[in-house]
Amino acid sequence: MSTTEPLLSACAGGGAGGNDGEEAGKKSRQSSSKGRRVCIDEALSSYAGEFGRWQLRHFVAVSAAWALEALHTMVIIFADREPPTSCAGGGWEWAGGGAAASSSTVAEWGLVCGERYKVGLAQAVFFAGCMIGAGVFGHLSDSFLGRKGSLQVVCILNAAFGLLTAASPNYWAYAALRLLTGFSTGSVGVLAFVLATEPVGPARRGAAGMSTFYFFSGGIAALAGVAALFPRSWRLLYVVTSIPSLVFAVAVVPFVSESPRWYLVRRRPDDALRVIRAIAATNGRAVPEDLTLKLDDEDEDDEEEQGKEGGAGMAKAAAAAASSGSIVDVFRSRTTRVRLVLSVLINLLTSVVYYGLSLNVVNLKTNLYVTVVVNSLAEMPAYLLTALLLDRFGRKPLAIGTMLLSGIFCTAGSLIPGAGIMRVARMACGVVGIFGMAATYNLLFIYTAELFPTVVRNAALGCTAQATQMGAIVAPLVVMLGERLPFAVFGASGIVGGLLVFYLPETMNKPLYDTMAGLEEGEKSVLK
């Protein structure tokens, strides 16, 4: 089956049945007399182009925000690093001749031995802030603020809170500012992902979505380089990793387009069509003058029926309901409710493993800068592999396979002692583990986005992002359990997560629905 076959049937028929010859003829005559009304997926695939120069430029500009998220998230690896320490019964001392007091928060405030828990606490509260912010800005981006406006706001807040963190007078101020930075950081990736992929056509959306994480891994690698330039001042490190967010908010975001899908569900079809025409013009394509856009649950004669009933007020009420979906609407539908619960659990387990293995580099006792770069580069083949296999095997089998791969190798790592050459073997198991889970982490963005309609997509993604941050809160606490036990936790999480994916539906070659009604009708058509 081609990608466009289910797409066109959903757009043309509203996702429901009724495809007999008489009804089709009636709609064809109405279309010819009033102009062609299509949903956005069909407008992109048939007229504007699915991934041309416009989408490429837009995609790169917006996805750069992932690198900013990497800077704000992973800076703790270097800012909170612990110099070699010797703990004695009456206190502690630096091993190997001491450490610069300003080289890290640990060195400046003595967060070692009995105070070591504060390092994990500061990292955990950052991810707690991410969890809160993901829900807040997920809702705002689906409502009046939009994808573009929300992205600009969080980037400005990131820069402000990051710069204030550099001036923290003590540990508790530092922890509080990390909480606030997390609040604005938690939704950056989700907002960038949705804004970057919603203008992409259905045949190219999977590959585009899988490519966003290259920017995140690239940001981690860049962070290691920046941190190597400022090894003696954690405060200066926060300054140089915060300024890029301000530059992005001022110099990039104003020049990217708002999502045409958001315009349409907010009942601004003229703005949505303006974006589609801009895409077509840049891509060297043309959009018919009589073309208009519709949501996927609208029939051709909706307006005519409303006119006969004289129900202008009813039409406005229906429009408001269609464009203001919230997480409550997700739970009202059994279809989306089950999907959300499963997605939350799977994302949480994935996050425990991904962030746990990423933060666990401090326990490997190797060159920290080199190790971080190697780990970030090791993730990139995973993204390439999943992008190549995504439309061949589907989202569901690929998610199951990558999670189980990670889980099995992490479990093996927990059985290997950490002495001599066996330490290298365990590190190799960790590399395969992060390879598999990085692929899953990336895949879940496109998979989860396709499970929910446009009207609640960011709200649902905000929920799963909150689950991701809950997993990230747990991750640093797991890392503190020792050398082998964390691998056992990561292994169990990967295996259980892989088994849960079995209960999700496949979304490959299915349309990206706009409304709850469109999704429900589309799923009924598939079952029929």
mmCIF file with all atom_site columns, N, CA and C in Angstrom, residues 210 342 346 350 386 389-390 393-409 433 435-437 439-441 443-444 447 491-506:
data_model
loop_
_atom_site.group_PDB
_atom_site.id
_atom_site.type_symbol
_atom_site.label_atom_id
_atom_site.label_alt_id
_atom_site.label_comp_id
_atom_site.label_asym_id
_atom_site.label_entity_id
_atom_site.label_seq_id
_atom_site.pdbx_PDB_ins_code
_atom_site.Cartn_x
_atom_site.Cartn_y
_atom_site.Cartn_z
_atom_site.occupancy
_atom_site.B_iso_or_equiv
_atom_site.pdbx_formal_charge
_atom_site.auth_seq_id
_atom_site.auth_comp_id
_atom_site.auth_asym_id
_atom_site.auth_atom_id
_atom_site.pdbx_PDB_model_num
ATOM 1   N N  . MET A 1 210 ? 12.745 11.464 12.314 1.00 0.00 ? 210 MET A N  1
ATOM 2   C CA . MET A 1 210 ? 13.858 10.704 12.854 1.00 0.00 ? 210 MET A CA 1
ATOM 3   C C  . MET A 1 210 ? 15.174 11.467 12.784 1.00 0.00 ? 210 MET A C  1
ATOM 4   N N  . LEU A 1 342 ? -0.288 3.926  27.561 1.00 0.00 ? 342 LEU A N  1
ATOM 5   C CA . LEU A 1 342 ? 0.834  3.112  27.102 1.00 0.00 ? 342 LEU A CA 1
ATOM 6   C C  . LEU A 1 342 ? 2.029  3.986  26.711 1.00 0.00 ? 342 LEU A C  1
ATOM 7   N N  . ILE A 1 346 ? 5.815  3.796  28.326 1.00 0.00 ? 346 ILE A N  1
ATOM 8   C CA . ILE A 1 346 ? 6.942  3.465  27.448 1.00 0.00 ? 346 ILE A CA 1
ATOM 9   C C  . ILE A 1 346 ? 7.967  4.591  27.435 1.00 0.00 ? 346 ILE A C  1
ATOM 10  N N  . THR A 1 350 ? 11.871 4.385  28.712 1.00 0.00 ? 350 THR A N  1
ATOM 11  C CA . THR A 1 350 ? 12.911 4.757  27.761 1.00 0.00 ? 350 THR A CA 1
ATOM 12  C C  . THR A 1 350 ? 13.822 5.829  28.335 1.00 0.00 ? 350 THR A C  1
ATOM 13  N N  . THR A 1 386 ? 17.371 3.749  12.189 1.00 0.00 ? 386 THR A N  1
ATOM 14  C CA . THR A 1 386 ? 15.925 3.818  12.359 1.00 0.00 ? 386 THR A CA 1
ATOM 15  C C  . THR A 1 386 ? 15.268 4.611  11.231 1.00 0.00 ? 386 THR A C  1
ATOM 16  N N  . LEU A 1 389 ? 15.028 2.248  8.304  1.00 0.00 ? 389 LEU A N  1
ATOM 17  C CA . LEU A 1 389 ? 14.139 1.101  8.501  1.00 0.00 ? 389 LEU A CA 1
ATOM 18  C C  . LEU A 1 389 ? 12.718 1.487  8.875  1.00 0.00 ? 389 LEU A C  1
ATOM 19  N N  . LEU A 1 390 ? 12.510 2.768  9.202  1.00 0.00 ? 390 LEU A N  1
ATOM 20  C CA . LEU A 1 390 ? 11.220 3.217  9.729  1.00 0.00 ? 390 LEU A CA 1
ATOM 21  C C  . LEU A 1 390 ? 10.065 2.893  8.796  1.00 0.00 ? 390 LEU A C  1
ATOM 22  N N  . PHE A 1 393 ? 9.874  -1.402 7.956  1.00 0.00 ? 393 PHE A N  1
ATOM 23  C CA . PHE A 1 393 ? 9.328  -2.349 8.923  1.00 0.00 ? 393 PHE A CA 1
ATOM 24  C C  . PHE A 1 393 ? 8.195  -1.771 9.763  1.00 0.00 ? 393 PHE A C  1
ATOM 25  N N  . GLY A 1 394 ? 8.067  -0.452 9.796  1.00 0.00 ? 394 GLY A N  1
ATOM 26  C CA . GLY A 1 394 ? 7.013  0.157  10.592 1.00 0.00 ? 394 GLY A CA 1
ATOM 27  C C  . GLY A 1 394 ? 7.504  0.631  11.938 1.00 0.00 ? 394 GLY A C  1
ATOM 28  N N  . ARG A 1 395 ? 6.691  1.478  12.580 1.00 0.00 ? 395 ARG A N  1
ATOM 29  C CA . ARG A 1 395 ? 7.073  2.065  13.866 1.00 0.00 ? 395 ARG A CA 1
ATOM 30  C C  . ARG A 1 395 ? 7.076  1.030  14.981 1.00 0.00 ? 395 ARG A C  1
ATOM 31  N N  . LYS A 1 396 ? 6.034  0.201  15.009 1.00 0.00 ? 396 LYS A N  1
ATOM 32  C CA . LYS A 1 396 ? 5.850  -0.740 16.110 1.00 0.00 ? 396 LYS A CA 1
ATOM 33  C C  . LYS A 1 396 ? 6.947  -1.807 16.178 1.00 0.00 ? 396 LYS A C  1
ATOM 34  N N  . PRO A 1 397 ? 7.225  -2.554 15.109 1.00 0.00 ? 397 PRO A N  1
ATOM 35  C CA . PRO A 1 397 ? 8.288  -3.562 15.186 1.00 0.00 ? 397 PRO A CA 1
ATOM 36  C C  . PRO A 1 397 ? 9.658  -2.966 15.508 1.00 0.00 ? 397 PRO A C  1
ATOM 37  N N  . LEU A 1 398 ? 9.916  -1.770 14.967 1.00 0.00 ? 398 LEU A N  1
ATOM 38  C CA . LEU A 1 398 ? 11.210 -1.136 15.206 1.00 0.00 ? 398 LEU A CA 1
ATOM 39  C C  . LEU A 1 398 ? 11.355 -0.717 16.665 1.00 0.00 ? 398 LEU A C  1
ATOM 40  N N  . ALA A 1 399 ? 10.290 -0.191 17.245 1.00 0.00 ? 399 ALA A N  1
ATOM 41  C CA . ALA A 1 399 ? 10.331 0.206  18.661 1.00 0.00 ? 399 ALA A CA 1
ATOM 42  C C  . ALA A 1 399 ? 10.530 -1.009 19.556 1.00 0.00 ? 399 ALA A C  1
ATOM 43  N N  . ILE A 1 400 ? 9.836  -2.090 19.252 1.00 0.00 ? 400 ILE A N  1
ATOM 44  C CA . ILE A 1 400 ? 9.997  -3.315 20.039 1.00 0.00 ? 400 ILE A CA 1
ATOM 45  C C  . ILE A 1 400 ? 11.436 -3.817 19.950 1.00 0.00 ? 400 ILE A C  1
ATOM 46  N N  . GLY A 1 401 ? 11.963 -3.874 18.739 1.00 0.00 ? 401 GLY A N  1
ATOM 47  C CA . GLY A 1 401 ? 13.307 -4.398 18.538 1.00 0.00 ? 401 GLY A CA 1
ATOM 48  C C  . GLY A 1 401 ? 14.386 -3.581 19.218 1.00 0.00 ? 401 GLY A C  1
ATOM 49  N N  . THR A 1 402 ? 14.321 -2.259 19.112 1.00 0.00 ? 402 THR A N  1
ATOM 50  C CA . THR A 1 402 ? 15.369 -1.419 19.703 1.00 0.00 ? 402 THR A CA 1
ATOM 51  C C  . THR A 1 402 ? 15.324 -1.428 21.227 1.00 0.00 ? 402 THR A C  1
ATOM 52  N N  . MET A 1 403 ? 14.113 -1.470 21.800 1.00 0.00 ? 403 MET A N  1
ATOM 53  C CA . MET A 1 403 ? 14.011 -1.517 23.262 1.00 0.00 ? 403 MET A CA 1
ATOM 54  C C  . MET A 1 403 ? 14.530 -2.845 23.807 1.00 0.00 ? 403 MET A C  1
ATOM 55  N N  . LEU A 1 404 ? 14.156 -3.930 23.146 1.00 0.00 ? 404 LEU A N  1
ATOM 56  C CA . LEU A 1 404 ? 14.623 -5.238 23.607 1.00 0.00 ? 404 LEU A CA 1
ATOM 57  C C  . LEU A 1 404 ? 16.140 -5.376 23.442 1.00 0.00 ? 404 LEU A C  1
ATOM 58  N N  . LEU A 1 405 ? 16.676 -4.831 22.347 1.00 0.00 ? 405 LEU A N  1
ATOM 59  C CA . LEU A 1 405 ? 18.127 -4.855 22.148 1.00 0.00 ? 405 LEU A CA 1
ATOM 60  C C  . LEU A 1 405 ? 18.838 -4.168 23.305 1.00 0.00 ? 405 LEU A C  1
ATOM 61  N N  . SER A 1 406 ? 18.373 -2.969 23.648 1.00 0.00 ? 406 SER A N  1
ATOM 62  C CA . SER A 1 406 ? 18.978 -2.231 24.748 1.00 0.00 ? 406 SER A CA 1
ATOM 63  C C  . SER A 1 406 ? 18.818 -2.971 26.067 1.00 0.00 ? 406 SER A C  1
ATOM 64  N N  . GLY A 1 407 ? 17.618 -3.489 26.310 1.00 0.00 ? 407 GLY A N  1
ATOM 65  C CA . GLY A 1 407 ? 17.354 -4.182 27.569 1.00 0.00 ? 407 GLY A CA 1
ATOM 66  C C  . GLY A 1 407 ? 18.216 -5.414 27.758 1.00 0.00 ? 407 GLY A C  1
ATOM 67  N N  . ILE A 1 408 ? 18.378 -6.187 26.700 1.00 0.00 ? 408 ILE A N  1
ATOM 68  C CA . ILE A 1 408 ? 19.175 -7.416 26.784 1.00 0.00 ? 408 ILE A CA 1
ATOM 69  C C  . ILE A 1 408 ? 20.636 -7.107 27.059 1.00 0.00 ? 408 ILE A C  1
ATOM 70  N N  . PHE A 1 409 ? 21.198 -6.116 26.370 1.00 0.00 ? 409 PHE A N  1
ATOM 71  C CA . PHE A 1 409 ? 22.614 -5.807 26.566 1.00 0.00 ? 409 PHE A CA 1
ATOM 72  C C  . PHE A 1 409 ? 22.874 -5.145 27.912 1.00 0.00 ? 409 PHE A C  1
ATOM 73  N N  . GLY A 1 433 ? 23.646 -0.617 24.568 1.00 0.00 ? 433 GLY A N  1
ATOM 74  C CA . GLY A 1 433 ? 22.408 -0.229 25.249 1.00 0.00 ? 433 GLY A CA 1
ATOM 75  C C  . GLY A 1 433 ? 21.961 1.173  24.881 1.00 0.00 ? 433 GLY A C  1
ATOM 76  N N  . PHE A 1 435 ? 22.880 2.786  22.225 1.00 0.00 ? 435 PHE A N  1
ATOM 77  C CA . PHE A 1 435 ? 22.582 2.746  20.790 1.00 0.00 ? 435 PHE A CA 1
ATOM 78  C C  . PHE A 1 435 ? 21.107 2.382  20.580 1.00 0.00 ? 435 PHE A C  1
ATOM 79  N N  . GLY A 1 436 ? 20.664 1.296  21.222 1.00 0.00 ? 436 GLY A N  1
ATOM 80  C CA . GLY A 1 436 ? 19.283 0.867  21.065 1.00 0.00 ? 436 GLY A CA 1
ATOM 81  C C  . GLY A 1 436 ? 18.294 1.847  21.646 1.00 0.00 ? 436 GLY A C  1
ATOM 82  N N  . MET A 1 437 ? 18.603 2.400  22.829 1.00 0.00 ? 437 MET A N  1
ATOM 83  C CA . MET A 1 437 ? 17.640 3.289  23.465 1.00 0.00 ? 437 MET A CA 1
ATOM 84  C C  . MET A 1 437 ? 17.617 4.659  22.819 1.00 0.00 ? 437 MET A C  1
ATOM 85  N N  . ALA A 1 439 ? 17.892 5.066  19.627 1.00 0.00 ? 439 ALA A N  1
ATOM 86  C CA . ALA A 1 439 ? 17.010 4.816  18.489 1.00 0.00 ? 439 ALA A CA 1
ATOM 87  C C  . ALA A 1 439 ? 15.554 4.830  18.924 1.00 0.00 ? 439 ALA A C  1
ATOM 88  N N  . THR A 1 440 ? 15.259 4.203  20.057 1.00 0.00 ? 440 THR A N  1
ATOM 89  C CA . THR A 1 440 ? 13.881 4.186  20.566 1.00 0.00 ? 440 THR A CA 1
ATOM 90  C C  . THR A 1 440 ? 13.415 5.579  20.940 1.00 0.00 ? 440 THR A C  1
ATOM 91  N N  . TYR A 1 441 ? 14.259 6.309  21.634 1.00 0.00 ? 441 TYR A N  1
ATOM 92  C CA . TYR A 1 441 ? 13.921 7.666  22.087 1.00 0.00 ? 441 TYR A CA 1
ATOM 93  C C  . TYR A 1 441 ? 13.539 8.540  20.900 1.00 0.00 ? 441 TYR A C  1
ATOM 94  N N  . LEU A 1 443 ? 12.616 7.412  17.822 1.00 0.00 ? 443 LEU A N  1
ATOM 95  C CA . LEU A 1 443 ? 11.453 6.836  17.166 1.00 0.00 ? 443 LEU A CA 1
ATOM 96  C C  . LEU A 1 443 ? 10.153 7.197  17.865 1.00 0.00 ? 443 LEU A C  1
ATOM 97  N N  . LEU A 1 444 ? 10.182 7.258  19.202 1.00 0.00 ? 444 LEU A N  1
ATOM 98  C CA . LEU A 1 444 ? 8.954  7.517  19.959 1.00 0.00 ? 444 LEU A CA 1
ATOM 99  C C  . LEU A 1 444 ? 8.370  8.885  19.666 1.00 0.00 ? 444 LEU A C  1
ATOM 100 N N  . TYR A 1 447 ? 6.452  8.351  16.416 1.00 0.00 ? 447 TYR A N  1
ATOM 101 C CA . TYR A 1 447 ? 5.403  7.369  16.684 1.00 0.00 ? 447 TYR A CA 1
ATOM 102 C C  . TYR A 1 447 ? 4.288  7.987  17.524 1.00 0.00 ? 447 TYR A C  1
ATOM 103 N N  . GLY A 1 491 ? 18.309 -2.658 32.213 1.00 0.00 ? 491 GLY A N  1
ATOM 104 C CA . GLY A 1 491 ? 17.925 -3.834 31.439 1.00 0.00 ? 491 GLY A CA 1
ATOM 105 C C  . GLY A 1 491 ? 16.464 -4.182 31.614 1.00 0.00 ? 491 GLY A C  1
ATOM 106 N N  . ALA A 1 492 ? 15.984 -4.185 32.857 1.00 0.00 ? 492 ALA A N  1
ATOM 107 C CA . ALA A 1 492 ? 14.581 -4.491 33.120 1.00 0.00 ? 492 ALA A CA 1
ATOM 108 C C  . ALA A 1 492 ? 13.662 -3.461 32.484 1.00 0.00 ? 492 ALA A C  1
ATOM 109 N N  . SER A 1 493 ? 14.054 -2.192 32.532 1.00 0.00 ? 493 SER A N  1
ATOM 110 C CA . SER A 1 493 ? 13.236 -1.122 31.946 1.00 0.00 ? 493 SER A CA 1
ATOM 111 C C  . SER A 1 493 ? 13.103 -1.297 30.438 1.00 0.00 ? 493 SER A C  1
ATOM 112 N N  . GLY A 1 494 ? 14.206 -1.638 29.778 1.00 0.00 ? 494 GLY A N  1
ATOM 113 C CA . GLY A 1 494 ? 14.164 -1.826 28.330 1.00 0.00 ? 494 GLY A CA 1
ATOM 114 C C  . GLY A 1 494 ? 13.288 -2.987 27.917 1.00 0.00 ? 494 GLY A C  1
ATOM 115 N N  . ILE A 1 495 ? 13.389 -4.099 28.629 1.00 0.00 ? 495 ILE A N  1
ATOM 116 C CA . ILE A 1 495 ? 12.612 -5.286 28.279 1.00 0.00 ? 495 ILE A CA 1
ATOM 117 C C  . ILE A 1 495 ? 11.120 -5.062 28.518 1.00 0.00 ? 495 ILE A C  1
ATOM 118 N N  . VAL A 1 496 ? 10.761 -4.490 29.672 1.00 0.00 ? 496 VAL A N  1
ATOM 119 C CA . VAL A 1 496 ? 9.346  -4.224 29.965 1.00 0.00 ? 496 VAL A CA 1
ATOM 120 C C  . VAL A 1 496 ? 8.771  -3.229 28.960 1.00 0.00 ? 496 VAL A C  1
ATOM 121 N N  . GLY A 1 497 ? 9.536  -2.181 28.640 1.00 0.00 ? 497 GLY A N  1
ATOM 122 C CA . GLY A 1 497 ? 9.062  -1.197 27.663 1.00 0.00 ? 497 GLY A CA 1
ATOM 123 C C  . GLY A 1 497 ? 8.817  -1.816 26.307 1.00 0.00 ? 497 GLY A C  1
ATOM 124 N N  . GLY A 1 498 ? 9.722  -2.685 25.870 1.00 0.00 ? 498 GLY A N  1
ATOM 125 C CA . GLY A 1 498 ? 9.547  -3.355 24.584 1.00 0.00 ? 498 GLY A CA 1
ATOM 126 C C  . GLY A 1 498 ? 8.284  -4.194 24.544 1.00 0.00 ? 498 GLY A C  1
ATOM 127 N N  . LEU A 1 499 ? 7.964  -4.864 25.644 1.00 0.00 ? 499 LEU A N  1
ATOM 128 C CA . LEU A 1 499 ? 6.755  -5.678 25.698 1.00 0.00 ? 499 LEU A CA 1
ATOM 129 C C  . LEU A 1 499 ? 5.488  -4.812 25.660 1.00 0.00 ? 499 LEU A C  1
ATOM 130 N N  . LEU A 1 500 ? 5.538  -3.643 26.275 1.00 0.00 ? 500 LEU A N  1
ATOM 131 C CA . LEU A 1 500 ? 4.365  -2.756 26.263 1.00 0.00 ? 500 LEU A CA 1
ATOM 132 C C  . LEU A 1 500 ? 4.049  -2.236 24.863 1.00 0.00 ? 500 LEU A C  1
ATOM 133 N N  . VAL A 1 501 ? 5.067  -2.064 24.022 1.00 0.00 ? 501 VAL A N  1
ATOM 134 C CA . VAL A 1 501 ? 4.842  -1.553 22.669 1.00 0.00 ? 501 VAL A CA 1
ATOM 135 C C  . VAL A 1 501 ? 3.944  -2.489 21.865 1.00 0.00 ? 501 VAL A C  1
ATOM 136 N N  . PHE A 1 502 ? 3.926  -3.777 22.223 1.00 0.00 ? 502 PHE A N  1
ATOM 137 C CA . PHE A 1 502 ? 3.073  -4.739 21.517 1.00 0.00 ? 502 PHE A CA 1
ATOM 138 C C  . PHE A 1 502 ? 1.611  -4.307 21.507 1.00 0.00 ? 502 PHE A C  1
ATOM 139 N N  . TYR A 1 503 ? 1.186  -3.530 22.504 1.00 0.00 ? 503 TYR A N  1
ATOM 140 C CA . TYR A 1 503 ? -0.221 -3.163 22.642 1.00 0.00 ? 503 TYR A CA 1
ATOM 141 C C  . TYR A 1 503 ? -0.582 -1.857 21.932 1.00 0.00 ? 503 TYR A C  1
ATOM 142 N N  . LEU A 1 504 ? 0.389  -1.209 21.290 1.00 0.00 ? 504 LEU A N  1
ATOM 143 C CA . LEU A 1 504 ? 0.107  -0.001 20.518 1.00 0.00 ? 504 LEU A CA 1
ATOM 144 C C  . LEU A 1 504 ? -0.192 -0.365 19.069 1.00 0.00 ? 504 LEU A C  1
ATOM 145 N N  . PRO A 1 505 ? -1.009 0.444  18.363 1.00 0.00 ? 505 PRO A N  1
ATOM 146 C CA . PRO A 1 505 ? -1.276 0.167  16.948 1.00 0.00 ? 505 PRO A CA 1
ATOM 147 C C  . PRO A 1 505 ? -0.138 0.650  16.065 1.00 0.00 ? 505 PRO A C  1
ATOM 148 N N  . GLU A 1 506 ? -0.036 0.085  14.877 1.00 0.00 ? 506 GLU A N  1
ATOM 149 C CA . GLU A 1 506 ? 0.914  0.574  13.888 1.00 0.00 ? 506 GLU A CA 1
ATOM 150 C C  . GLU A 1 506 ? 0.354  1.848  13.253 1.00 0.00 ? 506 GLU A C  1
#
